[in-house]
CSV table of C-alpha atoms in Angstrom, one decimal:
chain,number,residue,atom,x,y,z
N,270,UNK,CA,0.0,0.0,0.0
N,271,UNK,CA,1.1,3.9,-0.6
N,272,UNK,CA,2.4,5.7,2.0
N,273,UNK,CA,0.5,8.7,1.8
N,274,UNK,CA,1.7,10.1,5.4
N,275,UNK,CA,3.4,13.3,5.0
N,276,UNK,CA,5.6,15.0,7.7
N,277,UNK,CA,7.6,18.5,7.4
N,278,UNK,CA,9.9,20.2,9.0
N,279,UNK,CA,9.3,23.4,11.1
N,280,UNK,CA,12.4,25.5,12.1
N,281,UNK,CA,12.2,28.8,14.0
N,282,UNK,CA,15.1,31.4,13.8
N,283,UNK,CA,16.6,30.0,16.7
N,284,UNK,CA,16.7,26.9,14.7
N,285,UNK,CA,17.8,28.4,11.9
N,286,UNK,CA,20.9,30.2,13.6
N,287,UNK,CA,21.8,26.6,15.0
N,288,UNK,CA,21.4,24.8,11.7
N,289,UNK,CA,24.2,27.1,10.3
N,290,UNK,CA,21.7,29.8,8.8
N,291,UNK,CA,24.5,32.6,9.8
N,292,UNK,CA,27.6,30.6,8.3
N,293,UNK,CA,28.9,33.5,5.6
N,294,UNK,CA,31.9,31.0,4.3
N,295,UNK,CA,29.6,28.2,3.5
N,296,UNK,CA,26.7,30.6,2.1
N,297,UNK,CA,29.2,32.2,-0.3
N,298,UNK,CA,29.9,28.5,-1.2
N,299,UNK,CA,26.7,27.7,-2.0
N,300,UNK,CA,26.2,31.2,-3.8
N,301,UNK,CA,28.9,30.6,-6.2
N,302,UNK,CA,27.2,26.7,-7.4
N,303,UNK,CA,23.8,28.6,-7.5
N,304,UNK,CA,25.3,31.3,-9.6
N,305,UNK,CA,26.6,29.0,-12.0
N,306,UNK,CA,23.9,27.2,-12.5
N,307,UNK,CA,21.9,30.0,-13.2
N,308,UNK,CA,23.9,30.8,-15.5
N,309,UNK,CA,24.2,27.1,-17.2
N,310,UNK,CA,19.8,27.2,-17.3
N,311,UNK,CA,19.3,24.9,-14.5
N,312,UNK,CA,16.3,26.5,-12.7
N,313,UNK,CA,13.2,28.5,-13.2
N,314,UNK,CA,11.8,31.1,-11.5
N,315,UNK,CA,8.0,32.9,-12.0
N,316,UNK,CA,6.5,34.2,-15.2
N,317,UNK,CA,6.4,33.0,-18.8
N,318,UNK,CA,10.3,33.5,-19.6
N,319,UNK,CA,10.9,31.8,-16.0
N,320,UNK,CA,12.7,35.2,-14.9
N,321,UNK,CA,10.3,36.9,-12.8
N,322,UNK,CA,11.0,37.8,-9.1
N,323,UNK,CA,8.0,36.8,-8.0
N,324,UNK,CA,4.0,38.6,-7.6
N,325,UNK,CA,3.7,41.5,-5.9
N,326,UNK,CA,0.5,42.8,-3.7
N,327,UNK,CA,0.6,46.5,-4.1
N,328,UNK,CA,-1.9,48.9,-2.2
N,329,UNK,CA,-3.8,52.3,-3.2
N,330,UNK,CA,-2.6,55.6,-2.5
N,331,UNK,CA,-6.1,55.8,-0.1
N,332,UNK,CA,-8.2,53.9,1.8
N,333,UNK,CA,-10.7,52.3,-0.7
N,334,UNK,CA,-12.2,49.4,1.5
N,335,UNK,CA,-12.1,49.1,5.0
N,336,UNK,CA,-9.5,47.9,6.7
N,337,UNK,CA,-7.2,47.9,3.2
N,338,UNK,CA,-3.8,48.5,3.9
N,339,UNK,CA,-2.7,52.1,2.2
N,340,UNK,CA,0.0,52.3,-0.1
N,341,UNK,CA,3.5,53.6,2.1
N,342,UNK,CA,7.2,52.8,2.3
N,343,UNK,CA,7.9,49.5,1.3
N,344,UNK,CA,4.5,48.6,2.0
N,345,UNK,CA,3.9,45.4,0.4
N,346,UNK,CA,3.3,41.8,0.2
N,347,UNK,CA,5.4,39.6,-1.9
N,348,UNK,CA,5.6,35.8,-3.1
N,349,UNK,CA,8.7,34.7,-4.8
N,350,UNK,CA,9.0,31.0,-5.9
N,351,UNK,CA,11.5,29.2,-7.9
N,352,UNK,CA,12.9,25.7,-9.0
N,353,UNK,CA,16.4,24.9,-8.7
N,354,UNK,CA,18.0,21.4,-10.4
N,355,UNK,CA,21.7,20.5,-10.0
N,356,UNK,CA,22.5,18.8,-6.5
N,357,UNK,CA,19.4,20.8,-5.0
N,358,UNK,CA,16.6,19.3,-7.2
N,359,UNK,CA,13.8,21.3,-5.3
N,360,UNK,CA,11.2,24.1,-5.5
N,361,UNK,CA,10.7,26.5,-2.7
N,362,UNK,CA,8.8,30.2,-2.1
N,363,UNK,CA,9.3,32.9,-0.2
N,364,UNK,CA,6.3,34.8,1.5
N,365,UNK,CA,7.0,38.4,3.1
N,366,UNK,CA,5.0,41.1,4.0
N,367,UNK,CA,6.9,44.5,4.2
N,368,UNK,CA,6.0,47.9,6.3
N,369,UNK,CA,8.6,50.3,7.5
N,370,UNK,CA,6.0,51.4,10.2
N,371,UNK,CA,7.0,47.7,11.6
N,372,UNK,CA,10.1,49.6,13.3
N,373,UNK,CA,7.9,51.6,15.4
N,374,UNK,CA,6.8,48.2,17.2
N,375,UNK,CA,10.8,46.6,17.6
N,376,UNK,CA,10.3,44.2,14.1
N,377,UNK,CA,11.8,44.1,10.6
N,378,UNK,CA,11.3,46.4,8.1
N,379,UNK,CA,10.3,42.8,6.5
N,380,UNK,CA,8.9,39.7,7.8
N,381,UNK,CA,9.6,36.3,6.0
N,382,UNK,CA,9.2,33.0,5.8
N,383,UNK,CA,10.0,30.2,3.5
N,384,UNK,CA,8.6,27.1,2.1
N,385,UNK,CA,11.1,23.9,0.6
N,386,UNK,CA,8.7,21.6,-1.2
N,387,UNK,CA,9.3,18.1,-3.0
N,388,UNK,CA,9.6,18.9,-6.9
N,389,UNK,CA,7.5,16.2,-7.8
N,390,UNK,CA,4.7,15.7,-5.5
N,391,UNK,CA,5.0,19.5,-4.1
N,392,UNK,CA,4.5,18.0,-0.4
N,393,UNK,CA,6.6,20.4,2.1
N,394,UNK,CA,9.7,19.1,3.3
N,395,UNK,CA,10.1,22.7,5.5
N,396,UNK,CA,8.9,25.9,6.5
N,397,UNK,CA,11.2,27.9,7.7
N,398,UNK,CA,11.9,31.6,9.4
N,399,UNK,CA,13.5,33.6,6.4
N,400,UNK,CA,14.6,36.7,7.4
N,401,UNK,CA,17.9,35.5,8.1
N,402,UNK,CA,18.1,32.9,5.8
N,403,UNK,CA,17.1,36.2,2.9
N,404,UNK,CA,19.9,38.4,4.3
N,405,UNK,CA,22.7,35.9,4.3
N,406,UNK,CA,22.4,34.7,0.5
N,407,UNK,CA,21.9,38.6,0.0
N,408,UNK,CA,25.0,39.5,1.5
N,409,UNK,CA,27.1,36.4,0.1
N,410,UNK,CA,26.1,37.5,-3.4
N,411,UNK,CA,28.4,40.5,-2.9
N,412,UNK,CA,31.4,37.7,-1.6
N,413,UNK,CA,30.9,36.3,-4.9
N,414,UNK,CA,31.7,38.6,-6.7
N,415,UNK,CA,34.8,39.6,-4.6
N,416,UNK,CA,36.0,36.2,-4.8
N,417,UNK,CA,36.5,36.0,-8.5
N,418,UNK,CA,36.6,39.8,-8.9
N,419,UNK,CA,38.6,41.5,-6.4
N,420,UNK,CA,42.2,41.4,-6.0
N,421,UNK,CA,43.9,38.9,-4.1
N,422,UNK,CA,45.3,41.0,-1.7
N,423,UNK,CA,42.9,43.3,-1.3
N,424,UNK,CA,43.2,45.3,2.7
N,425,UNK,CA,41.0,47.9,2.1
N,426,UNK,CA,37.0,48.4,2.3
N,427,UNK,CA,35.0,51.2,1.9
N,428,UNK,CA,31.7,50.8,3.2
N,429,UNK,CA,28.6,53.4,1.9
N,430,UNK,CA,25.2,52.9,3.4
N,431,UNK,CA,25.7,51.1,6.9
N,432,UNK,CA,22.7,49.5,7.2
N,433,UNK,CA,21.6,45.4,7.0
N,434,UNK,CA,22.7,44.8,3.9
N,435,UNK,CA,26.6,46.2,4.3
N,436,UNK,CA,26.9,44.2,7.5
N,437,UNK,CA,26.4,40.8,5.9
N,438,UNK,CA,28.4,41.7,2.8
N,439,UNK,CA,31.1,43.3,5.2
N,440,UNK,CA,30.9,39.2,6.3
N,441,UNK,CA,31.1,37.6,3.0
N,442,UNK,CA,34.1,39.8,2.0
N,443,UNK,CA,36.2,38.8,4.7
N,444,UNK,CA,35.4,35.2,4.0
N,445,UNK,CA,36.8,35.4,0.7
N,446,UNK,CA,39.9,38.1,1.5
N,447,UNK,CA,40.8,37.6,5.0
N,448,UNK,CA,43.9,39.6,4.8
N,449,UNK,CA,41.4,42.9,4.8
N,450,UNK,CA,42.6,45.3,7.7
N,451,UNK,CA,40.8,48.8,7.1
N,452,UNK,CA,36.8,49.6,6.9
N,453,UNK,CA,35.9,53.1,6.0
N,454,UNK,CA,32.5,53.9,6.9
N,455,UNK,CA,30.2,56.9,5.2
N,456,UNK,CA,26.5,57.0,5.9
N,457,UNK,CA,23.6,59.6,6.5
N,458,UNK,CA,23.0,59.3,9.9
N,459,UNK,CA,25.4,59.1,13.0
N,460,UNK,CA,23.5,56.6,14.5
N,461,UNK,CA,23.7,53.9,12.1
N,462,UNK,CA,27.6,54.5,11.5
N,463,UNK,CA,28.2,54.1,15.5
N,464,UNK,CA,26.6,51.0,15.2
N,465,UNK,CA,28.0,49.9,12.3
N,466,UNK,CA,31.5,50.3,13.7
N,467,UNK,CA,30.6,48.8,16.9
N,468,UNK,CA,28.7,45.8,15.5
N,469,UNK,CA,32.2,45.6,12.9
N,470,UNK,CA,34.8,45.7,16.1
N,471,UNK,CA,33.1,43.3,17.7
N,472,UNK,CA,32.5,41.0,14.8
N,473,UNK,CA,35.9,41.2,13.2
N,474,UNK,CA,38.3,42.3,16.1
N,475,UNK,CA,41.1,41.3,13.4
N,476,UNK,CA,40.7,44.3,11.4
N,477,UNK,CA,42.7,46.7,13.1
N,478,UNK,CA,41.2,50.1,11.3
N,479,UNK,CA,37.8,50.1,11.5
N,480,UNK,CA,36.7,54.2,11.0
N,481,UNK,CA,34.2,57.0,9.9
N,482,UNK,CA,34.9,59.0,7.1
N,483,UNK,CA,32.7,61.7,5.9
N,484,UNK,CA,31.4,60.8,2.5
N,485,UNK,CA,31.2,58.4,-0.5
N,486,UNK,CA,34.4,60.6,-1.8
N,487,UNK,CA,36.4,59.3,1.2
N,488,UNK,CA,35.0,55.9,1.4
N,489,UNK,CA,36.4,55.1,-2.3
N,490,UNK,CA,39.6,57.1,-2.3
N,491,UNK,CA,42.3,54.5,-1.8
N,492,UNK,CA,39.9,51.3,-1.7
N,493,UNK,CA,40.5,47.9,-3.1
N,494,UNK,CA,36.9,46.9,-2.1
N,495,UNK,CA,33.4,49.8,-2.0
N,496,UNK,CA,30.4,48.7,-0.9
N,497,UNK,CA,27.7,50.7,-1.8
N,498,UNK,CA,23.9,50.2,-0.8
N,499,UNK,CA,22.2,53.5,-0.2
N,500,UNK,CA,18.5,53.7,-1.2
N,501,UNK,CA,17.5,56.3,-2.4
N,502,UNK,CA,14.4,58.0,-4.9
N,503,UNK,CA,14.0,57.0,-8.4
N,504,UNK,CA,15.8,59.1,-11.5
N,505,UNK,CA,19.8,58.9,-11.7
N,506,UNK,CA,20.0,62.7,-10.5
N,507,UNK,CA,19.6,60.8,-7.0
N,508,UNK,CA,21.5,58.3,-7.2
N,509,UNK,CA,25.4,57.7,-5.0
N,510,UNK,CA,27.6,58.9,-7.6
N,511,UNK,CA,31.4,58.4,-8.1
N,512,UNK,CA,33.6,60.5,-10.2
N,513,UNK,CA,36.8,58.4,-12.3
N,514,UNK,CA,39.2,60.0,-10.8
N,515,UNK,CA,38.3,58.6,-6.7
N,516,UNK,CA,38.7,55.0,-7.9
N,517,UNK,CA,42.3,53.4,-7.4
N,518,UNK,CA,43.6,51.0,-10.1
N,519,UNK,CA,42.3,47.3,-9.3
N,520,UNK,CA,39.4,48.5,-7.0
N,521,UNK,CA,36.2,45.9,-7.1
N,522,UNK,CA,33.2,48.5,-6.8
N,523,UNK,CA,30.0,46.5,-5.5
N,524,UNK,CA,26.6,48.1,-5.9
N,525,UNK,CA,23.6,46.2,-4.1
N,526,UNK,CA,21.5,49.2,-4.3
N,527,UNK,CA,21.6,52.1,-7.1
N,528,UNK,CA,24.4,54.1,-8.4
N,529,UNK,CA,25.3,55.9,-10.9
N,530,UNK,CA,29.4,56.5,-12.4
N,531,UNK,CA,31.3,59.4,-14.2
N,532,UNK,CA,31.3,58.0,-17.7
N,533,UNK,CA,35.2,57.8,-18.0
N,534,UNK,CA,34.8,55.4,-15.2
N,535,UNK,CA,32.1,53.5,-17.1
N,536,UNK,CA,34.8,53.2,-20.3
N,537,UNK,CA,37.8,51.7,-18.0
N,538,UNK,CA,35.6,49.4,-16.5
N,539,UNK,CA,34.6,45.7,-16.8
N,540,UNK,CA,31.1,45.4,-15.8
N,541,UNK,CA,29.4,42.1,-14.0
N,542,UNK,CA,26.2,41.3,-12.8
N,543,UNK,CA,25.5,38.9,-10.6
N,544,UNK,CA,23.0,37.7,-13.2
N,545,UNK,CA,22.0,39.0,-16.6
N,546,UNK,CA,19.3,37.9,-17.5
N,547,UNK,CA,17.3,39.1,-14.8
N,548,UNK,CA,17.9,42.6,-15.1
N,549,UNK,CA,16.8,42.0,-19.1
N,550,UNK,CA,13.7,40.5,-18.0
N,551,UNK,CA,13.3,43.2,-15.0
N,552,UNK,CA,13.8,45.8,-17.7
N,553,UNK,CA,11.3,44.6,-20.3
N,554,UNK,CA,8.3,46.0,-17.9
N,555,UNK,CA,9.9,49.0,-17.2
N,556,UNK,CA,9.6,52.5,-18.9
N,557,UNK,CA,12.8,53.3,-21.6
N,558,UNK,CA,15.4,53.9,-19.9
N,559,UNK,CA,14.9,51.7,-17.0
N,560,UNK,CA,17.5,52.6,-14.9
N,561,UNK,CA,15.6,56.0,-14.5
N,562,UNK,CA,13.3,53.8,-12.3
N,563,UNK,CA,15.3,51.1,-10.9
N,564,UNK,CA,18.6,52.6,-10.0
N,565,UNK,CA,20.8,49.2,-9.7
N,566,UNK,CA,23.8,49.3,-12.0
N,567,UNK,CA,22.5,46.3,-14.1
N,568,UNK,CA,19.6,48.5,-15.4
N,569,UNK,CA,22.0,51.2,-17.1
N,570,UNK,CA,24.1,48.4,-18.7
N,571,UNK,CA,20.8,46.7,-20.2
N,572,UNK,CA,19.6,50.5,-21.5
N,573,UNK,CA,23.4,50.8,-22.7
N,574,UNK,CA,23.7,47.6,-24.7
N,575,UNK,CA,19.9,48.8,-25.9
N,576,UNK,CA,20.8,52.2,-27.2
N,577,UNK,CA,24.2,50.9,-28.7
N,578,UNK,CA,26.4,52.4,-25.8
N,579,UNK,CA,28.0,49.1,-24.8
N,580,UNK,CA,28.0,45.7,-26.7
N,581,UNK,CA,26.2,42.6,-25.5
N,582,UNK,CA,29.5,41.4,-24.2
N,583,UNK,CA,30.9,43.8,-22.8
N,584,UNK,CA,27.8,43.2,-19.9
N,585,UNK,CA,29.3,39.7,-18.5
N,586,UNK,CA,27.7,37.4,-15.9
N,587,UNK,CA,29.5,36.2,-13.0
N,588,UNK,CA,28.4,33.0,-13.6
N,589,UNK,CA,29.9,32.8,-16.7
N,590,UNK,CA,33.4,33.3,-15.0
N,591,UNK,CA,32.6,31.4,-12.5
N,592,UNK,CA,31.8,28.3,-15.4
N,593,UNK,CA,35.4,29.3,-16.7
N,594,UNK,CA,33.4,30.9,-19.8
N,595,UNK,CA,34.7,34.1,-19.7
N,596,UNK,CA,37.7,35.5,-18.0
N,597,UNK,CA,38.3,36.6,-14.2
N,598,UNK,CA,40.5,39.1,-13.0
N,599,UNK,CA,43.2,39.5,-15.8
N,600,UNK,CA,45.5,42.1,-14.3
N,601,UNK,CA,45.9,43.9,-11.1
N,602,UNK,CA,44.8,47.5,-12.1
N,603,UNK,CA,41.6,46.3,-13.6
N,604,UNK,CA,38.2,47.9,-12.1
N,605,UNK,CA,34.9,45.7,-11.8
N,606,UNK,CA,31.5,47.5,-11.1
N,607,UNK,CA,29.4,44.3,-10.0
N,608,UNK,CA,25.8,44.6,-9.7
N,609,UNK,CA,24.0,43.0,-7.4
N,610,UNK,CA,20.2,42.6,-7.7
N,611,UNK,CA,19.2,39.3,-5.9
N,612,UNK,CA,16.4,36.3,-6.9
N,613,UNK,CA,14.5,33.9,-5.7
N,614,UNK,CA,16.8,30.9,-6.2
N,615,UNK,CA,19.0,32.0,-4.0
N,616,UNK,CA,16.5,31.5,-1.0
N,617,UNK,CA,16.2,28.1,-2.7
N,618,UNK,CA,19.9,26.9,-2.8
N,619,UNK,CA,20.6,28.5,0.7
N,620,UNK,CA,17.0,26.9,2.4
N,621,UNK,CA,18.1,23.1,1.5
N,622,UNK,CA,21.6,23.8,2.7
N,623,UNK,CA,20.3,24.8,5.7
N,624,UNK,CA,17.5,22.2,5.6
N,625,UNK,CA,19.9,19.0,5.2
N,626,UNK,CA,22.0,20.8,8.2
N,627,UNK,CA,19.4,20.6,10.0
N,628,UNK,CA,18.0,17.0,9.5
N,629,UNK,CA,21.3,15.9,10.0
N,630,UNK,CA,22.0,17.5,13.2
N,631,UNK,CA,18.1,16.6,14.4
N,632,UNK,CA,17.3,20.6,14.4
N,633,UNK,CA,13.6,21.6,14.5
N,634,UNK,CA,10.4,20.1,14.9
N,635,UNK,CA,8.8,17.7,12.9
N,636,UNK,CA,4.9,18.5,11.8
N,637,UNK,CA,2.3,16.3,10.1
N,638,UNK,CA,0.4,17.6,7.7
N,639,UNK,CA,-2.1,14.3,7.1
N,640,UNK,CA,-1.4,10.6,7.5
N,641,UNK,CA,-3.6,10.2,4.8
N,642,UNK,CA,-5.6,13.3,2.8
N,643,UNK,CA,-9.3,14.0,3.3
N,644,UNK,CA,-9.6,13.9,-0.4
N,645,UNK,CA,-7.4,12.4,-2.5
């Protein structure tokens, strides 16, 4: 007789942080195989070209029902699902809702959780707490990129926008260039920069320079690694701007949020995304020219290789190094801009690592969904 019984796996944060949720080294691992096999085909994602990042809930500007949420800051719920083949050979979804009024009440901006299912029968195999889970494959993404990009001996880090998403790729870079010994920190507020430096000393009491510094200017001067994720309002008149002449030979600029560059700086550049095709996709419901709405540095390369500015391949795909396609790092005074944009398959790869961790190790709590389904 079938089995039909079906059982999952429930882990909490606190499970999530013991089943190895928080390990930057072995994230950035498991970024780099996920990268390449984007970039070999091996996955889909939402929408007919299997590109989307998910479906979005959005709100009115007013109250038009009672009790309807109104339209505000990151106000939102979103679903993000995705298949993933190679040694993962799952499908999985993210759920979040998003309110920045949530801060008022001690929670994330965002609240998330995540669902592993079987690829074949779609039976669960986890739900899981996401919020960390989502912020360590963001900030690995960025580790990536370092790894194959940046220069061996890189020491020095400039650090723009000190907020979630710096902390976590502050992690994956010293994963992957552990001889770094100097973070420069620039950011709006002088709250968030004491905390940043405090949360960095105690994190990484190896780095023996760990300072303010009063702008984006200062932050690049003289840096083998910037990290730049500052939000900030749509058109490129408001986006962090560097000028050519702040960037050192060799520097590995990383840009997880939007930016725009002196356009000498653009011409001595390589530019890599972390992946192409989804800034293509992302760009084909967007207004000409869609960086003017999205400001990540992906956008202005696919409105460049649009309007004839750049050719096809001169935007390159990390995993395409990473599959040996294309070159790495060829010389040491080469400068990378890397854009970093972030997908739903990399909840995927980063929720089974963390899921086999954790049924290995006996972390969480098992649930039954049926032993055998009211209708069938």
């Amino acid at each position: 007789m079938t089995d039909t019984k079906i059982d999952f796996l429930y882990l909490s944060e606190p499970d999530m942080i013991r089943a190895g949720v928080t390990d930057m080294a072995a994230c950035v691992d498991t970024m780099s195989e996920l990268l390449g096999l984007f970039a070999a085909g091996d996955y889909r994602m939402a929408g007919t070209e299997n590109n989307s990042h998910g479906a979005q809930i959005y709100f009115p500007e007013t109250e038009e029902f009672p009790g309807m949420p109104v339209d505000g800051p990151d106000r939102r719920f979103m679903a993000m699902p995705a298949y993933l083949g190679g040694d993962y050979q799952v499908a999985g979804c993210k759920w979040y809702g998003s309110n920045v009024e949530n801060k008022q009440r001690g929670l994330p901006r965002s609240i998330l959780m995540f669902t592993l299912s079987d690829k074949d029968t779609g039976a669960p195999l986890a739900i899981m707490s996401a919020n960390l889970l989502s912020a360590y494959r963001t900030g690995a993404i960025p580790g990536v990129g370092a790894r194959f990009l940046a220069r061996e001996d890189a020491r020095v880090v400039g650090i723009v926008g000190p907020g979630p998403m710096n902390r976590t790729s502050l992690e994956s870079f010293m994963a992957v260039r552990p001889g770094i010994d100097t973070v420069k920190v620039a950011g709006r507020g002088q709250a968030g920069v004491d905390a940043y430096i405090a949360w960095a000393k105690e994190r990484f009491p190896q780095i023996t320079t760990i300072e303010q510094v009063a702008d984006l200017e200062a932050a690049t001067r003289d840096s083998d690694i910037v990290s730049v994720a500052v939000p900030s309002p749509s058109g490129s008149e408001h986006y962090p701007h560097i000028a050519d002449e702040w960037v050192k030979p060799g520097a590995f600029i990383c840009c997880s949020a939007h930016l725009s560059l002196d356009e000498s700086l653009i011409q001595r550049s390589r530019h890599v995304a972390d992946a192409r095709k989804i800034y293509q996709a992302w760009a084909e419901e967007l207004p000409a020219p869609a960086h003017e709405t999205v400001g990540i540095w992906g956008m202005h390369l696919v409105d460049r290789v649009r309007d004839g500015r750049m050719t096809p391949a001169q935007f390159e795909d990390i995993g395409e190094i990473i599959q040996a396609k294309t070159p790495g790092r060829q010389h040491e005074d080469e400068v990378f801009i890397y854009s970093v944009g972030g997908m739903p398959v990399e909840d995927v790869a980063w929720a089974t690592q963390v899921y086999r961790n954790a049924v290995r190790e006996g972390i969480g709590q098992k649930l039954n969904l049926w032993d055998a389904p009211a209708m069938a």
